[in-house]
Amino acid sequence: MTGPEAERSRAGCIAANLATLRSRIAAACEAVGRRVDEVAVIAVTKTYPASDVRILTNLGIRDVGENRDQEAAPKAAECADLALRWHFVGQLQTNKVRSVVRYADVVHSVDRERLARELGTRARAVGREISCLVQVNLDPESAAGVLGPRGGADPRDVLSVADAVHAEEGLAVGGVMAVAPRGGDPAEAFGRLAEVAAQVRARYPQATVVSAGMSGDLEAAIASGATHLRIGTALLGDRAANVG
Ligand SMILES: *Cc1c(COP(=O)(O)O)cnc(C)c1O
């Protein structure tokens, strides 16, 4: 199937996925006495085309996440007419910062002071304001200071990274982000994230974002106070099945 017919059936599929996701979020909020409007959905569109971003926009999604600059930059350009908020959620090398600051509104993966300084320099150069979340490494297995496969600052270093963000004109400390360690208990991990989030908020009261929870663990994230969920698979399907 190609053309308008395929596009309609893709839209129907994504709409159904979004309805299922909304009811999961509602149930998870209900279970812990939170309101659904306290939890925002960021659609993580990596590996999926700009046409899917348009479908999501038609369904009311305004926040879109990507994890690789090479893919995100052209997709954001293709969708420039949509007035979306772009979230960069992947590990960020300093040599990609110059490109990322052109389209990203929020960078979720700020995990070292040098990266904060580079983001500040490059954001000022293009005259943009960028909200930065300090990514917290919740994997106790990976040694302090060593970038694990999923990145993130050691919990003990999070405040200094937040301070480095705060020191940069053009950047704002937005909050924290984390990915639950593979194989661990997400509830326990997100509980630790909530403690770090509270420490950051104590110093920077406006830093209210807790970006946690993906397709497989959003309930645990909501129970621990997540304000932003990063959802790929549950909206767009299994990326392993999405080749070409
Ligand atoms: C891909 C990705 C997600 C979305 O994961 P799903 O399990 O597909 O919902 C969330 N956060 C980050 C950092 C990602 O790279």
PDB file of N, CA and C in Angstrom, residues 18 21-22 25 39-45 56 61-66 85-89 106 108 133 177 209-215 227-233 235-236:
ATOM      1  N   LEU A  18      -2.304   6.076  20.352  1.00  0.00           N
ATOM      2  CA  LEU A  18      -2.358   7.227  21.252  1.00  0.00           C
ATOM      3  C   LEU A  18      -3.515   7.078  22.241  1.00  0.00           C
ATOM      4  N   LEU A  21      -2.415   4.661  24.822  1.00  0.00           N
ATOM      5  CA  LEU A  21      -1.433   5.318  25.689  1.00  0.00           C
ATOM      6  C   LEU A  21      -2.126   6.258  26.678  1.00  0.00           C
ATOM      7  N   ARG A  22      -3.074   7.060  26.180  1.00  0.00           N
ATOM      8  CA  ARG A  22      -3.785   7.995  27.057  1.00  0.00           C
ATOM      9  C   ARG A  22      -4.509   7.243  28.166  1.00  0.00           C
ATOM     10  N   ILE A  25      -1.965   6.125  30.752  1.00  0.00           N
ATOM     11  CA  ILE A  25      -1.529   7.264  31.574  1.00  0.00           C
ATOM     12  C   ILE A  25      -2.620   7.632  32.582  1.00  0.00           C
ATOM     13  N   VAL A  39       1.116  15.334  33.513  1.00  0.00           N
ATOM     14  CA  VAL A  39       2.046  14.444  32.810  1.00  0.00           C
ATOM     15  C   VAL A  39       1.974  14.706  31.304  1.00  0.00           C
ATOM     16  N   ALA A  40       3.064  15.213  30.730  1.00  0.00           N
ATOM     17  CA  ALA A  40       3.102  15.511  29.302  1.00  0.00           C
ATOM     18  C   ALA A  40       3.730  14.351  28.532  1.00  0.00           C
ATOM     19  N   VAL A  41       3.270  14.175  27.305  1.00  0.00           N
ATOM     20  CA  VAL A  41       3.824  13.134  26.437  1.00  0.00           C
ATOM     21  C   VAL A  41       4.738  13.772  25.394  1.00  0.00           C
ATOM     22  N   ILE A  42       5.971  13.286  25.349  1.00  0.00           N
ATOM     23  CA  ILE A  42       6.891  13.642  24.270  1.00  0.00           C
ATOM     24  C   ILE A  42       6.930  12.429  23.339  1.00  0.00           C
ATOM     25  N   ALA A  43       6.548  12.621  22.092  1.00  0.00           N
ATOM     26  CA  ALA A  43       6.582  11.516  21.128  1.00  0.00           C
ATOM     27  C   ALA A  43       8.006  11.377  20.599  1.00  0.00           C
ATOM     28  N   VAL A  44       8.631  10.243  20.872  1.00  0.00           N
ATOM     29  CA  VAL A  44      10.002  10.020  20.398  1.00  0.00           C
ATOM     30  C   VAL A  44       9.919   9.364  19.021  1.00  0.00           C
ATOM     31  N   THR A  45      10.289  10.148  17.996  1.00  0.00           N
ATOM     32  CA  THR A  45      10.023   9.756  16.613  1.00  0.00           C
ATOM     33  C   THR A  45      11.250   9.188  15.898  1.00  0.00           C
ATOM     34  N   LEU A  56       1.123  12.787  14.113  1.00  0.00           N
ATOM     35  CA  LEU A  56       1.075  13.035  15.565  1.00  0.00           C
ATOM     36  C   LEU A  56       0.608  14.460  15.857  1.00  0.00           C
ATOM     37  N   ILE A  61      -0.346  16.171  19.403  1.00  0.00           N
ATOM     38  CA  ILE A  61       0.996  16.125  20.003  1.00  0.00           C
ATOM     39  C   ILE A  61       1.765  17.389  19.602  1.00  0.00           C
ATOM     40  N   ARG A  62       2.408  18.006  20.574  1.00  0.00           N
ATOM     41  CA  ARG A  62       3.185  19.230  20.319  1.00  0.00           C
ATOM     42  C   ARG A  62       4.667  19.047  20.642  1.00  0.00           C
ATOM     43  N   ASP A  63       4.989  17.989  21.390  1.00  0.00           N
ATOM     44  CA  ASP A  63       6.356  17.748  21.837  1.00  0.00           C
ATOM     45  C   ASP A  63       6.907  16.508  21.149  1.00  0.00           C
ATOM     46  N   VAL A  64       8.068  16.686  20.500  1.00  0.00           N
ATOM     47  CA  VAL A  64       8.652  15.611  19.717  1.00  0.00           C
ATOM     48  C   VAL A  64      10.095  15.399  20.176  1.00  0.00           C
ATOM     49  N   GLY A  65      10.506  14.140  20.312  1.00  0.00           N
ATOM     50  CA  GLY A  65      11.856  13.835  20.778  1.00  0.00           C
ATOM     51  C   GLY A  65      12.647  13.054  19.750  1.00  0.00           C
ATOM     52  N   GLU A  66      13.949  13.343  19.706  1.00  0.00           N
ATOM     53  CA  GLU A  66      14.862  12.637  18.802  1.00  0.00           C
ATOM     54  C   GLU A  66      16.158  12.383  19.568  1.00  0.00           C
ATOM     55  N   ARG A  85       7.656  21.629  19.660  1.00  0.00           N
ATOM     56  CA  ARG A  85       8.751  21.761  20.608  1.00  0.00           C
ATOM     57  C   ARG A  85       9.624  20.516  20.441  1.00  0.00           C
ATOM     58  N   TRP A  86      10.897  20.727  20.044  1.00  0.00           N
ATOM     59  CA  TRP A  86      11.797  19.594  19.806  1.00  0.00           C
ATOM     60  C   TRP A  86      12.649  19.322  21.035  1.00  0.00           C
ATOM     61  N   HIS A  87      12.668  18.050  21.416  1.00  0.00           N
ATOM     62  CA  HIS A  87      13.437  17.615  22.588  1.00  0.00           C
ATOM     63  C   HIS A  87      14.574  16.727  22.110  1.00  0.00           C
ATOM     64  N   PHE A  88      15.800  17.102  22.452  1.00  0.00           N
ATOM     65  CA  PHE A  88      16.932  16.234  22.124  1.00  0.00           C
ATOM     66  C   PHE A  88      17.173  15.330  23.333  1.00  0.00           C
ATOM     67  N   VAL A  89      16.970  14.014  23.149  1.00  0.00           N
ATOM     68  CA  VAL A  89      16.990  13.099  24.297  1.00  0.00           C
ATOM     69  C   VAL A  89      18.177  12.134  24.298  1.00  0.00           C
ATOM     70  N   VAL A 106      14.522  21.884  24.044  1.00  0.00           N
ATOM     71  CA  VAL A 106      14.888  21.278  25.315  1.00  0.00           C
ATOM     72  C   VAL A 106      15.950  20.216  25.034  1.00  0.00           C
ATOM     73  N   HIS A 108      17.665  17.101  26.885  1.00  0.00           N
ATOM     74  CA  HIS A 108      17.445  16.260  28.074  1.00  0.00           C
ATOM     75  C   HIS A 108      18.715  15.608  28.592  1.00  0.00           C
ATOM     76  N   LEU A 133      17.915  19.831  30.745  1.00  0.00           N
ATOM     77  CA  LEU A 133      17.667  18.901  31.836  1.00  0.00           C
ATOM     78  C   LEU A 133      18.979  18.198  32.139  1.00  0.00           C
ATOM     79  N   MET A 177      16.452  14.421  33.949  1.00  0.00           N
ATOM     80  CA  MET A 177      15.997  13.344  33.067  1.00  0.00           C
ATOM     81  C   MET A 177      16.748  12.072  33.434  1.00  0.00           C
ATOM     82  N   VAL A 209      10.854  20.054  35.759  1.00  0.00           N
ATOM     83  CA  VAL A 209      10.661  18.926  34.848  1.00  0.00           C
ATOM     84  C   VAL A 209      11.356  17.660  35.379  1.00  0.00           C
ATOM     85  N   VAL A 210      10.598  16.565  35.392  1.00  0.00           N
ATOM     86  CA  VAL A 210      11.176  15.250  35.664  1.00  0.00           C
ATOM     87  C   VAL A 210      10.847  14.389  34.444  1.00  0.00           C
ATOM     88  N   SER A 211      11.840  14.253  33.561  1.00  0.00           N
ATOM     89  CA  SER A 211      11.649  13.497  32.325  1.00  0.00           C
ATOM     90  C   SER A 211      12.031  12.050  32.596  1.00  0.00           C
ATOM     91  N   ALA A 212      11.030  11.207  32.725  1.00  0.00           N
ATOM     92  CA  ALA A 212      11.277   9.798  33.054  1.00  0.00           C
ATOM     93  C   ALA A 212      10.106   8.987  32.538  1.00  0.00           C
ATOM     94  N   GLY A 213      10.364   7.748  32.199  1.00  0.00           N
ATOM     95  CA  GLY A 213       9.290   6.888  31.740  1.00  0.00           C
ATOM     96  C   GLY A 213       9.280   6.791  30.233  1.00  0.00           C
ATOM     97  N   MET A 214       9.345   5.549  29.758  1.00  0.00           N
ATOM     98  CA  MET A 214       9.281   5.247  28.332  1.00  0.00           C
ATOM     99  C   MET A 214       8.112   4.268  28.158  1.00  0.00           C
ATOM    100  N   SER A 215       7.997   3.669  26.984  1.00  0.00           N
ATOM    101  CA  SER A 215       6.831   2.816  26.727  1.00  0.00           C
ATOM    102  C   SER A 215       6.684   1.702  27.760  1.00  0.00           C
ATOM    103  N   THR A 227       7.038  14.234  35.152  1.00  0.00           N
ATOM    104  CA  THR A 227       6.199  15.260  34.529  1.00  0.00           C
ATOM    105  C   THR A 227       6.193  15.127  33.012  1.00  0.00           C
ATOM    106  N   HIS A 228       7.207  14.440  32.459  1.00  0.00           N
ATOM    107  CA  HIS A 228       7.317  14.261  31.011  1.00  0.00           C
ATOM    108  C   HIS A 228       7.690  12.823  30.713  1.00  0.00           C
ATOM    109  N   LEU A 229       6.874  12.168  29.891  1.00  0.00           N
ATOM    110  CA  LEU A 229       7.160  10.803  29.448  1.00  0.00           C
ATOM    111  C   LEU A 229       7.743  10.887  28.047  1.00  0.00           C
ATOM    112  N   ARG A 230       8.707  10.035  27.764  1.00  0.00           N
ATOM    113  CA  ARG A 230       9.302   9.991  26.413  1.00  0.00           C
ATOM    114  C   ARG A 230       8.867   8.675  25.760  1.00  0.00           C
ATOM    115  N   ILE A 231       7.909   8.778  24.830  1.00  0.00           N
ATOM    116  CA  ILE A 231       7.247   7.576  24.331  1.00  0.00           C
ATOM    117  C   ILE A 231       7.496   7.376  22.840  1.00  0.00           C
ATOM    118  N   GLY A 232       8.139   6.265  22.491  1.00  0.00           N
ATOM    119  CA  GLY A 232       8.350   5.916  21.095  1.00  0.00           C
ATOM    120  C   GLY A 232       7.474   4.738  20.686  1.00  0.00           C
ATOM    121  N   THR A 233       7.927   3.539  21.084  1.00  0.00           N
ATOM    122  CA  THR A 233       7.291   2.287  20.670  1.00  0.00           C
ATOM    123  C   THR A 233       5.768   2.264  20.855  1.00  0.00           C
ATOM    124  N   LEU A 235       3.650   4.467  20.697  1.00  0.00           N
ATOM    125  CA  LEU A 235       2.930   5.323  19.751  1.00  0.00           C
ATOM    126  C   LEU A 235       3.139   4.886  18.304  1.00  0.00           C
ATOM    127  N   LEU A 236       4.389   4.551  17.984  1.00  0.00           N
ATOM    128  CA  LEU A 236       4.745   4.388  16.567  1.00  0.00           C
ATOM    129  C   LEU A 236       5.065   2.951  16.186  1.00  0.00           C
TER     130      LEU A 236
END
